[in-house]
Tab-separated table of C-alpha atoms in Angstrom:
chain	number	residue	atom	x	y	z
A	1	MET	CA	-18.057	-13.334	-17.050
A	2	ASP	CA	-15.890	-12.058	-19.547
A	3	LYS	CA	-12.551	-11.402	-18.187
A	4	TYR	CA	-12.642	-7.906	-18.253
A	5	LYS	CA	-16.080	-7.597	-16.983
A	6	LYS	CA	-15.143	-9.404	-14.019
A	7	LEU	CA	-12.128	-7.286	-13.460
A	8	ALA	CA	-14.442	-4.302	-13.512
A	9	THR	CA	-16.877	-5.892	-11.101
A	10	ASN	CA	-14.327	-6.707	-8.804
A	11	THR	CA	-12.180	-3.102	-8.934
A	12	LEU	CA	-16.441	-1.257	-8.597
A	13	ILE	CA	-16.788	-3.771	-5.304
A	14	PHE	CA	-13.350	-3.203	-3.817
A	15	ALA	CA	-13.791	0.824	-4.648
A	16	ILE	CA	-16.350	0.937	-2.189
A	17	GLY	CA	-14.905	-0.542	0.594
A	18	THR	CA	-11.539	0.754	0.013
A	19	PHE	CA	-12.128	4.480	-1.782
A	20	SER	CA	-13.625	5.381	1.936
A	21	SER	CA	-11.179	4.083	4.180
A	22	LYS	CA	-8.770	6.005	1.936
A	23	VAL	CA	-10.344	9.183	1.577
A	24	LEU	CA	-10.922	9.092	5.744
A	25	SER	CA	-7.109	9.266	6.035
A	26	PHE	CA	-7.028	12.679	4.134
A	27	LEU	CA	-10.094	14.185	5.771
A	28	LEU	CA	-8.663	13.391	9.182
A	29	MET	CA	-5.196	14.935	8.269
A	30	PRO	CA	-6.456	18.627	9.192
A	31	PHE	CA	-8.069	17.250	12.534
A	32	VAL	CA	-4.726	15.433	13.313
A	33	THR	CA	-2.380	17.728	12.242
A	34	ARG	CA	-3.877	20.026	14.370
A	35	MET	CA	-4.488	17.821	17.778
A	36	LEU	CA	-0.509	16.879	16.758
A	37	LYS	CA	2.610	18.744	17.165
A	38	THR	CA	4.734	17.999	14.019
A	39	GLY	CA	7.209	16.102	16.705
A	40	ASP	CA	4.535	14.258	17.965
A	41	TYR	CA	2.954	13.551	14.318
A	42	GLY	CA	6.505	12.206	13.199
A	43	SER	CA	6.891	10.025	16.603
A	44	ALA	CA	3.100	8.615	15.773
A	45	ASP	CA	4.040	7.536	11.980
A	46	LEU	CA	7.334	6.105	13.651
A	47	ILE	CA	5.462	3.787	15.872
A	48	GLN	CA	3.129	3.041	13.334
A	49	GLN	CA	5.467	2.398	10.856
A	50	THR	CA	7.823	0.381	13.150
A	51	ALA	CA	4.953	-2.347	13.771
A	52	ASN	CA	3.877	-2.306	10.420
A	53	VAL	CA	7.701	-3.930	9.660
A	54	LEU	CA	7.287	-6.026	12.590
A	55	ILE	CA	4.219	-7.528	11.407
A	56	PRO	CA	5.876	-9.194	8.327
A	57	ILE	CA	8.475	-10.693	10.633
A	58	VAL	CA	6.741	-11.896	13.425
A	59	PHE	CA	3.835	-13.443	11.848
A	60	LEU	CA	6.578	-14.783	8.245
A	61	GLN	CA	3.709	-12.885	5.702
A	62	ILE	CA	1.425	-15.651	6.494
A	63	ASN	CA	-1.240	-13.485	5.336
A	64	SER	CA	-0.058	-13.162	1.964
A	65	ALA	CA	0.008	-17.007	1.750
A	66	ALA	CA	-3.538	-17.171	2.925
A	67	LEU	CA	-4.996	-15.127	0.482
A	68	ARG	CA	-2.755	-16.697	-2.298
A	69	PHE	CA	-3.380	-20.800	-1.172
A	70	ALA	CA	-7.404	-19.610	-0.497
A	71	LEU	CA	-7.322	-18.635	-4.178
A	72	ASP	CA	-6.579	-22.234	-5.481
A	73	LYS	CA	-9.762	-24.068	-6.003
A	74	GLU	CA	-8.493	-27.474	-4.941
A	75	ALA	CA	-7.131	-25.932	-1.635
A	76	ASN	CA	-9.185	-26.968	2.002
A	77	LYS	CA	-10.302	-23.652	2.927
A	78	ALA	CA	-10.123	-24.660	6.876
A	79	ASP	CA	-6.252	-25.988	6.262
A	80	VAL	CA	-5.426	-22.882	4.809
A	81	PHE	CA	-6.692	-20.784	7.546
A	82	THR	CA	-5.770	-22.869	10.555
A	83	VAL	CA	-2.290	-22.611	9.134
A	84	GLY	CA	-2.578	-19.198	9.484
A	85	ILE	CA	-3.706	-19.002	12.745
A	86	ARG	CA	-0.893	-21.115	14.247
A	87	THR	CA	1.738	-18.781	12.403
A	88	THR	CA	0.040	-16.073	14.054
A	89	ILE	CA	-0.241	-17.657	17.650
A	90	LYS	CA	3.543	-19.138	17.424
A	91	GLY	CA	5.188	-15.849	16.203
A	92	PHE	CA	3.741	-13.803	18.732
A	93	PHE	CA	5.060	-15.899	21.377
A	94	VAL	CA	8.301	-15.697	20.063
A	95	PHE	CA	8.000	-12.177	19.291
A	96	LEU	CA	7.463	-11.301	23.501
A	97	LEU	CA	11.139	-12.759	23.604
A	98	PHE	CA	12.647	-9.403	22.157
A	99	ALA	CA	10.681	-7.099	23.946
A	100	TYR	CA	13.390	-5.712	25.959
A	101	PRO	CA	16.233	-5.488	23.218
A	102	ILE	CA	13.345	-3.523	21.213
A	103	SER	CA	12.616	-1.050	24.084
A	104	LEU	CA	16.544	-0.256	24.012
A	105	ILE	CA	16.303	1.252	20.776
A	106	LYS	CA	16.204	5.198	19.993
A	107	ILE	CA	16.511	7.264	17.526
A	108	ASN	CA	17.380	10.901	17.843
A	109	ASP	CA	14.657	12.294	20.361
A	110	PHE	CA	12.640	9.195	19.415
A	111	HIS	CA	12.623	6.421	22.351
A	112	LEU	CA	10.967	2.811	21.177
A	113	GLY	CA	10.835	1.705	24.968
A	114	ASP	CA	8.411	4.553	25.692
A	115	TYR	CA	5.461	2.713	23.502
A	116	ILE	CA	6.859	-1.001	23.715
A	117	ILE	CA	3.226	-1.907	24.958
A	118	LEU	CA	1.446	0.176	22.221
A	119	ILE	CA	3.697	-1.666	19.838
A	120	TYR	CA	2.931	-5.091	20.888
A	121	VAL	CA	-0.817	-4.638	20.723
A	122	PHE	CA	-0.539	-3.116	17.541
A	123	VAL	CA	1.387	-6.197	15.940
A	124	LEU	CA	-1.248	-8.855	17.462
A	125	VAL	CA	-3.994	-7.062	16.450
A	126	SER	CA	-3.324	-5.897	13.137
A	127	GLY	CA	-1.206	-8.973	11.986
A	128	THR	CA	-4.411	-10.887	12.808
A	129	ARG	CA	-6.815	-8.829	10.943
A	130	GLN	CA	-4.631	-8.851	7.846
A	131	LEU	CA	-4.472	-12.445	8.173
A	132	CYS	CA	-8.309	-12.339	8.421
A	133	GLN	CA	-8.927	-9.891	5.537
A	134	GLN	CA	-6.744	-11.854	3.099
A	135	PHE	CA	-8.440	-15.109	3.627
A	136	VAL	CA	-11.834	-14.014	3.120
A	137	ARG	CA	-10.664	-11.983	0.130
A	138	GLY	CA	-8.989	-15.323	-1.405
A	139	CYS	CA	-11.989	-17.128	-0.890
A	140	GLY	CA	-13.856	-14.978	-2.913
A	141	HIS	CA	-15.775	-13.138	-0.396
A	142	VAL	CA	-15.167	-9.523	-2.144
A	143	LYS	CA	-18.345	-8.002	-0.992
A	144	THR	CA	-17.112	-8.510	2.920
A	145	PHE	CA	-13.961	-7.568	2.270
A	146	ALA	CA	-15.539	-3.856	0.806
A	147	ILE	CA	-17.716	-3.653	4.144
A	148	ASP	CA	-15.424	-4.167	6.250
A	149	GLY	CA	-13.448	-1.223	4.703
A	150	ILE	CA	-16.780	0.920	5.451
A	151	ILE	CA	-16.472	-0.136	8.963
A	152	ALA	CA	-12.700	0.378	9.402
A	153	THR	CA	-13.431	3.958	7.895
A	154	ALA	CA	-16.402	4.839	10.671
A	155	THR	CA	-14.733	3.268	13.581
A	156	THR	CA	-11.601	4.955	12.852
A	157	LEU	CA	-13.318	8.170	12.206
A	158	LEU	CA	-14.910	7.719	15.765
A	159	PHE	CA	-12.026	6.662	17.508
A	160	ASN	CA	-9.265	9.257	16.337
A	161	VAL	CA	-12.335	12.142	17.056
A	162	VAL	CA	-12.913	10.588	20.958
A	163	PHE	CA	-9.183	9.952	21.699
A	164	LEU	CA	-7.501	13.065	20.149
A	165	GLY	CA	-10.329	15.551	20.840
A	166	PRO	CA	-12.062	15.202	24.408
A	167	LEU	CA	-9.425	12.483	25.729
A	168	HIS	CA	-6.360	14.733	24.503
A	169	TRP	CA	-4.256	11.132	24.357
A	170	GLY	CA	-2.216	12.551	21.887
A	171	VAL	CA	0.798	10.526	20.184
A	172	THR	CA	-0.893	7.393	22.596
A	173	GLY	CA	-4.573	7.866	21.206
A	174	TYR	CA	-3.829	8.260	17.217
A	175	VAL	CA	-1.938	4.599	17.754
A	176	VAL	CA	-4.708	3.295	19.803
A	177	ALA	CA	-7.145	4.471	17.625
A	178	ILE	CA	-5.933	2.454	14.635
A	179	ILE	CA	-5.892	-0.699	16.920
A	180	ALA	CA	-9.472	-0.323	18.373
A	181	SER	CA	-10.546	0.049	14.509
A	182	ASP	CA	-8.469	-3.148	13.579
A	183	ALA	CA	-9.932	-4.770	16.696
A	184	CYS	CA	-13.556	-4.074	15.286
A	185	SER	CA	-12.436	-5.543	11.869
A	186	ILE	CA	-11.399	-8.735	13.171
A	187	VAL	CA	-14.763	-9.251	15.414
A	188	PHE	CA	-16.557	-8.356	12.416
A	189	PHE	CA	-15.079	-10.811	9.962
A	190	PHE	CA	-15.219	-13.890	12.630
A	191	VAL	CA	-18.936	-13.055	13.086
A	192	SER	CA	-20.246	-12.372	9.169
A	193	GLN	CA	-18.031	-15.084	7.951
A	194	LYS	CA	-18.088	-17.881	10.871
A	195	LEU	CA	-14.503	-18.340	10.506
A	196	TRP	CA	-13.874	-20.195	13.462
A	197	ARG	CA	-15.405	-22.922	11.412
A	198	PHE	CA	-12.131	-22.856	9.406
A	199	VAL	CA	-10.074	-23.118	12.597
A	200	LYS	CA	-8.894	-27.366	12.973
A	201	ILE	CA	-7.335	-27.743	16.646
A	202	LYS	CA	-6.161	-31.270	14.985
A	203	GLY	CA	-5.664	-32.936	11.986
A	204	MET	CA	-4.050	-30.302	10.300
A	205	ASP	CA	-2.210	-30.508	6.892
A	206	ARG	CA	1.385	-30.506	7.150
A	207	THR	CA	2.372	-30.746	3.070
A	208	LEU	CA	-0.106	-27.253	2.758
A	209	SER	CA	1.935	-25.744	5.849
A	210	ARG	CA	5.323	-26.435	4.627
A	211	SER	CA	4.003	-25.055	0.790
A	212	MET	CA	2.433	-21.991	2.400
A	213	LEU	CA	5.396	-21.396	4.470
A	214	LYS	CA	8.001	-22.042	1.831
A	215	TYR	CA	5.937	-19.330	-0.171
A	216	SER	CA	5.151	-16.701	2.325
A	217	VAL	CA	9.190	-16.729	3.889
A	218	PRO	CA	10.528	-15.457	1.521
A	219	LEU	CA	7.832	-12.324	1.348
A	220	MET	CA	9.351	-11.637	4.839
A	221	PRO	CA	11.899	-10.346	3.618
A	222	THR	CA	10.517	-8.816	0.469
A	223	ILE	CA	8.300	-6.741	2.838
A	224	ILE	CA	11.104	-5.391	4.682
A	225	LEU	CA	12.656	-4.260	1.719
A	226	TRP	CA	9.526	-2.364	0.693
A	227	TRP	CA	9.447	-0.721	4.349
A	228	ILE	CA	13.477	-0.061	3.660
A	229	ILE	CA	12.235	1.814	0.281
A	230	ASN	CA	8.948	3.589	1.599
A	231	VAL	CA	9.476	4.266	5.218
A	232	SER	CA	13.357	4.178	6.596
A	233	ASP	CA	13.940	7.324	4.740
A	234	ARG	CA	11.930	8.882	7.788
A	235	TYR	CA	14.057	7.177	10.380
A	236	MET	CA	17.238	8.872	8.506
A	237	VAL	CA	15.493	11.927	8.182
A	238	THR	CA	14.662	11.734	12.050
A	239	TYR	CA	18.520	10.798	12.737
A	240	PHE	CA	20.299	13.598	10.223
A	241	ILE	CA	17.881	16.116	11.182
A	242	ASP	CA	14.763	16.064	13.769
A	243	SER	CA	10.952	14.407	14.256
A	244	SER	CA	10.150	18.111	13.287
A	245	ALA	CA	11.582	17.780	9.871
A	246	ASN	CA	10.061	14.065	9.683
A	247	GLY	CA	6.527	15.642	10.866
A	248	LEU	CA	6.511	17.747	7.639
A	249	TYR	CA	7.572	14.937	5.702
A	250	THR	CA	5.481	11.933	6.644
A	251	ALA	CA	2.918	14.850	6.430
A	252	ALA	CA	3.729	15.368	2.454
A	253	SER	CA	3.990	11.126	2.114
A	254	LYS	CA	0.149	11.315	2.911
A	255	ILE	CA	-1.130	13.246	-0.158
A	256	PRO	CA	0.967	11.134	-3.074
A	257	ASN	CA	-1.598	8.264	-1.592
A	258	PHE	CA	-4.300	9.616	-3.676
A	259	VAL	CA	-2.668	7.747	-5.926
A	260	ILE	CA	-2.085	4.815	-3.998
A	261	MET	CA	-5.809	5.066	-3.226
A	262	PHE	CA	-6.925	4.294	-6.589
A	263	SER	CA	-3.820	2.035	-7.006
A	264	SER	CA	-4.857	-0.476	-4.536
A	265	ILE	CA	-8.520	-0.724	-5.564
A	266	PHE	CA	-7.630	-1.972	-8.778
A	267	ILE	CA	-4.869	-4.299	-7.312
A	268	ASP	CA	-6.838	-5.789	-4.854
A	269	ALA	CA	-9.241	-6.680	-8.073
A	270	TRP	CA	-6.472	-7.480	-10.350
A	271	GLN	CA	-4.705	-9.859	-8.007
A	272	LEU	CA	-7.655	-11.925	-8.398
A	273	SER	CA	-8.036	-11.923	-11.917
A	274	ALA	CA	-4.400	-12.233	-12.335
A	275	VAL	CA	-4.267	-15.804	-10.857
A	276	ASP	CA	-7.696	-16.831	-12.681
A	277	GLU	CA	-6.778	-15.885	-16.193
A	278	TYR	CA	-2.663	-16.848	-15.945
A	279	ASN	CA	-2.394	-19.939	-17.563
A	280	ASN	CA	-5.025	-18.923	-20.635
A	281	GLU	CA	-3.906	-18.662	-24.178
A	282	ASP	CA	-4.187	-15.084	-23.988
A	283	THR	CA	-2.518	-14.242	-21.085
A	284	ALA	CA	0.374	-12.016	-22.376
A	285	ASN	CA	-2.017	-9.593	-24.378
A	286	PHE	CA	-4.851	-9.737	-21.265
A	287	PHE	CA	-1.812	-8.285	-19.259
A	288	THR	CA	-0.254	-6.129	-21.520
A	289	LYS	CA	-3.863	-4.190	-21.894
A	290	ILE	CA	-4.484	-4.104	-18.528
A	291	PHE	CA	-0.964	-2.581	-17.777
A	292	ARG	CA	-1.370	0.109	-20.450
A	293	ILE	CA	-4.737	1.153	-18.896
A	294	TYR	CA	-3.450	0.898	-15.330
A	295	SER	CA	-0.149	3.011	-15.984
A	296	GLY	CA	-2.019	5.475	-17.803
A	297	GLY	CA	-4.618	6.203	-15.258
A	298	ILE	CA	-1.636	5.765	-12.752
A	299	PHE	CA	0.219	8.489	-14.511
A	300	ALA	CA	-2.719	11.192	-14.999
A	301	ILE	CA	-3.456	10.615	-11.371
A	302	ALA	CA	0.047	11.745	-10.487
A	303	SER	CA	-0.003	14.907	-13.041
A	304	ALA	CA	-3.209	16.174	-11.556
A	305	LEU	CA	-1.926	15.542	-8.307
A	306	ILE	CA	1.444	17.420	-8.637
A	307	ILE	CA	-0.404	20.937	-9.853
A	308	PHE	CA	-2.978	20.771	-7.531
A	309	CYS	CA	-0.305	19.942	-4.626
A	310	GLN	CA	-0.029	23.716	-2.690
A	311	LEU	CA	-3.738	23.769	-2.811
A	312	LEU	CA	-4.127	20.026	-1.358
A	313	THR	CA	-1.335	20.606	1.261
A	314	LYS	CA	-3.100	23.726	2.342
A	315	ILE	CA	-6.982	22.429	2.298
A	316	LEU	CA	-5.893	18.992	4.468
A	317	VAL	CA	-2.977	19.629	6.651
A	318	ALA	CA	-2.752	22.378	9.540
A	319	LYS	CA	-0.772	26.032	8.676
A	320	ASN	CA	2.619	25.182	10.595
A	321	TYR	CA	2.900	21.798	8.024
A	322	TYR	CA	1.912	23.792	5.239
A	323	ASP	CA	6.003	24.115	3.710
A	324	SER	CA	5.557	19.979	3.487
A	325	TRP	CA	4.582	20.652	0.206
A	326	GLU	CA	7.542	20.799	-1.398
A	327	PHE	CA	8.390	17.594	-0.982
A	328	VAL	CA	4.819	16.076	-2.660
A	329	PRO	CA	5.672	16.842	-6.427
A	330	VAL	CA	8.919	14.426	-5.735
A	331	LEU	CA	6.726	11.787	-3.813
A	332	VAL	CA	4.240	11.604	-6.187
A	333	MET	CA	6.673	10.802	-8.346
A	334	ALA	CA	8.114	8.035	-6.526
A	335	THR	CA	4.404	6.713	-5.702
A	336	SER	CA	3.456	6.137	-9.565
A	337	MET	CA	6.513	4.007	-10.191
A	338	SER	CA	5.932	2.026	-7.255
A	339	CYS	CA	2.151	1.296	-8.506
A	340	LEU	CA	3.946	0.223	-11.880
A	341	VAL	CA	5.964	-1.974	-9.314
A	342	ASN	CA	3.367	-3.618	-7.589
A	343	PHE	CA	1.322	-4.265	-11.116
A	344	LEU	CA	4.607	-6.850	-11.754
A	345	ALA	CA	4.410	-8.225	-8.491
A	346	SER	CA	0.854	-10.289	-9.658
A	347	VAL	CA	3.511	-11.932	-11.976
A	348	TYR	CA	5.429	-13.460	-8.961
A	349	MET	CA	2.121	-14.054	-7.131
A	350	ALA	CA	0.725	-16.161	-10.016
A	351	GLU	CA	3.862	-17.929	-10.384
A	352	LYS	CA	4.273	-18.449	-7.015
A	353	LYS	CA	7.841	-17.097	-7.197
A	354	SER	CA	7.907	-15.148	-4.115
A	355	ILE	CA	11.700	-15.575	-4.140
A	356	MET	CA	12.235	-13.832	-6.981
A	357	ALA	CA	10.023	-10.693	-5.759
A	358	MET	CA	12.147	-10.599	-2.819
A	359	VAL	CA	15.683	-10.505	-5.043
A	360	THR	CA	14.044	-7.725	-7.121
A	361	ALA	CA	13.054	-5.702	-4.439
A	362	LEU	CA	16.503	-6.078	-2.643
A	363	THR	CA	17.766	-4.180	-5.597
A	364	GLY	CA	15.776	-1.060	-4.786
A	365	ALA	CA	16.565	-1.250	-1.063
A	366	VAL	CA	20.174	-1.384	-1.680
A	367	ALA	CA	19.801	1.684	-4.057
A	368	ASN	CA	17.583	3.650	-1.303
A	369	VAL	CA	20.052	3.256	1.522
A	370	VAL	CA	22.946	3.878	-0.285
A	371	LEU	CA	21.434	7.490	-1.865
A	372	ASN	CA	19.445	8.421	1.649
A	373	LEU	CA	23.185	8.358	3.353
A	374	ILE	CA	24.519	10.454	0.588
A	375	LEU	CA	21.479	12.908	-0.215
A	376	ILE	CA	20.016	13.214	3.062
A	377	PRO	CA	22.911	15.142	4.873
A	378	ARG	CA	23.092	17.233	1.119
A	379	MET	CA	20.123	18.236	0.445
A	380	GLY	CA	17.967	17.641	3.440
A	381	ALA	CA	14.466	15.663	3.220
A	382	ILE	CA	14.073	16.237	-0.588
A	383	GLY	CA	17.294	14.454	-0.914
A	384	ALA	CA	14.666	11.231	1.414
A	385	ALA	CA	12.162	11.810	-1.435
A	386	VAL	CA	14.899	11.251	-4.565
A	387	ALA	CA	16.281	8.266	-3.346
A	388	THR	CA	12.439	6.859	-3.121
A	389	VAL	CA	11.954	7.673	-6.957
A	390	ILE	CA	15.401	6.181	-8.208
A	391	SER	CA	14.779	3.105	-5.959
A	392	PHE	CA	11.472	2.309	-7.682
A	393	ILE	CA	12.613	3.195	-11.109
A	394	VAL	CA	15.890	0.141	-10.460
A	395	VAL	CA	13.412	-2.366	-9.190
A	396	PHE	CA	10.888	-1.221	-12.138
A	397	VAL	CA	13.628	-2.117	-14.496
A	398	THR	CA	14.877	-5.294	-12.972
A	399	ARG	CA	11.169	-6.711	-12.586
A	400	GLY	CA	10.474	-5.473	-16.218
A	401	MET	CA	13.202	-7.720	-17.503
A	402	ASN	CA	13.036	-10.535	-14.931
A	403	THR	CA	8.946	-11.547	-15.602
A	404	ARG	CA	9.369	-11.796	-19.020
A	405	ARG	CA	10.713	-15.056	-18.147
A	406	TYR	CA	6.923	-15.634	-17.090
A	407	ILE	CA	5.182	-13.743	-19.409
A	408	LYS	CA	5.851	-11.103	-22.172
A	409	ILE	CA	4.424	-8.129	-21.168
A	410	LYS	CA	4.805	-5.361	-24.072
A	411	PHE	CA	5.731	-2.156	-21.918
A	412	LYS	CA	6.277	0.374	-24.673
A	413	THR	CA	9.183	1.921	-22.867
A	414	PRO	CA	9.547	4.975	-24.530
A	415	LEU	CA	5.851	6.113	-23.563
A	416	ILE	CA	6.614	5.168	-20.139
A	417	ALA	CA	9.645	7.354	-20.230
A	418	ALA	CA	7.890	10.451	-21.949
A	419	GLU	CA	5.461	10.199	-19.031
A	420	PHE	CA	7.722	10.173	-16.462
A	421	ALA	CA	9.429	12.847	-18.267
A	422	VAL	CA	6.450	15.013	-18.140
A	423	LEU	CA	5.892	14.096	-14.008
A	424	ALA	CA	9.661	15.201	-13.888
A	425	ALA	CA	9.293	18.262	-15.702
A	426	GLN	CA	5.974	19.052	-14.004
A	427	CYS	CA	8.298	18.781	-10.260
A	428	VAL	CA	10.782	20.804	-11.400
A	429	VAL	CA	8.331	24.056	-12.508
A	430	MET	CA	6.602	23.505	-9.359
A	431	LEU	CA	9.874	23.342	-6.980
A	432	VAL	CA	11.831	26.117	-9.246
A	433	MET	CA	8.917	28.542	-9.624
A	434	LYS	CA	6.970	27.948	-6.735
A	435	SER	CA	3.925	29.996	-7.432
A	436	GLY	CA	2.635	32.579	-9.844
A	437	VAL	CA	0.141	32.453	-12.895
A	438	LYS	CA	2.940	31.616	-15.128
A	439	MET	CA	3.490	28.689	-13.252
A	440	TYR	CA	0.175	27.249	-13.623
A	441	ILE	CA	0.027	27.885	-17.267
A	442	ILE	CA	3.184	25.298	-17.762
A	443	GLU	CA	1.797	22.773	-15.033
A	444	ALA	CA	-1.908	23.007	-16.782
A	445	ALA	CA	-0.212	22.458	-20.481
A	446	LEU	CA	2.059	19.584	-19.267
A	447	VAL	CA	-1.147	17.897	-17.800
A	448	VAL	CA	-2.413	18.564	-21.279
A	449	VAL	CA	0.416	16.518	-22.698
A	450	MET	CA	0.117	13.528	-20.094
A	451	LEU	CA	-3.925	13.073	-21.033
A	452	VAL	CA	-2.854	13.060	-24.782
A	453	LEU	CA	0.097	10.412	-24.078
A	454	ASN	CA	-2.468	8.647	-22.444
A	455	ASN	CA	-5.625	9.185	-24.352
A	456	LYS	CA	-6.440	5.590	-25.937
A	457	PRO	CA	-5.728	3.648	-22.429
A	458	LEU	CA	-7.977	6.603	-20.367
A	459	LYS	CA	-10.866	6.163	-23.010
A	460	GLU	CA	-10.571	2.086	-22.696
A	461	LEU	CA	-10.723	2.627	-18.588
A	462	VAL	CA	-13.845	4.687	-18.431
A	463	ASP	CA	-15.797	2.669	-21.107
A	464	LEU	CA	-14.885	-0.520	-18.953
A	465	LEU	CA	-16.220	1.127	-15.738
A	466	LEU	CA	-18.952	2.980	-17.692
A	467	GLU	CA	-20.475	0.072	-19.373
A	468	LYS	CA	-20.207	-2.187	-16.071
A	469	PHE	CA	-21.895	0.738	-14.126
A	470	LEU	CA	-25.112	1.328	-16.954
A	471	LYS	CA	-25.981	-2.194	-16.837
A	472	ARG	CA	-26.039	-2.227	-13.357
A	473	LYS	CA	-28.129	0.728	-13.343
A	474	LYS	CA	-30.302	-1.308	-15.921
A	475	LYS	CA	-30.691	-4.281	-13.742
A	476	SER	CA	-31.625	-2.465	-10.864
A	477	ALA	CA	-33.863	-0.472	-12.717
């Protein structure tokens, strides 16, 4: 199959599973924000984010190694999954030793000790699901991966409605709904793919185990560094202001996830193609063309999202969260840059250069912490958003220069700068003018400029997807 068509096929398959689950997070927002006060929503988010940052630490980011090594055609799949399962079990037992010190952590009015059991169960269940997900994807079972996304959507919806609605479990119900949904996914993966066949009690390949850990361990601090860039600002907003301010900031951060939604669908498919096509003669041109199509789509979606941010906020969140819209335009810019950074991560994945992924992420994490400490006390929560934007720019520039050692992607820097300048102009117009016909006329004009800048890559993207879609319709007919 042609490499472009294969990428389009996988993208469409992942879209089926991923799109529903991502859309659900937006559709649930009106319900969740009505059921939880701003302070409770901020606390629920901190529990989820705390567990998310603990998972790569506890399990040494072994799920990423399971994906990468399962992609190798010569790898023994049973050895790969066994290394993942054993690392998960051992990591959790070590994690149990730290229950008491973790329970003592307190940030302003948020106390981790009140939710320590929830955090431990969340880490175990979610970490195991991630391992199963990535292993199945690495083995090429993309349809199973997609079906799991649909199942996760249905179960998350069901559990949230029950736990937050009739049962009124509040913060606990929000977290338990995620845990229960992840548990259902684990059962589905084991039953559908008979994963127990890949668990070896004896005779594990220790050379492979060392290679997987050599790859995954540097990714552990990398994930933590991403967490610092993406999430530490929420802790700092809670510390410098309060949980209610963090609740508004968290609500605002959900809307830019529209960009992440489209990005993640593509990246899931792109990682498979990046490894498959990496050592071919036309690799540099392939990466360059896909980057232009991808970045063009990301900037176009971001531009449209900014102009509609007030309307989306009004639709997706409860009335007492409406002021959160003011954070959205800047967070959209940050999210757009993070998507470009994630594309470059595919180079490190193909090369198995996880240490360089960590080093480049470190530059952004340091910038983020320093800027948060400076900007949040002076600008409030909007300062956290600005710090995140600058941090991702730092990482993108650093990775852009470093990855040229492995593959020379032609970024067309002046074009990227122009696209980013359009987004910045949209932010300024939206935040200064706030409302009115004149504001929307200017915003619409800027959206048109963005579409003109990305006319060629957007046309290529549409043509590629339409070609695949129409061929499928002919076959089914």
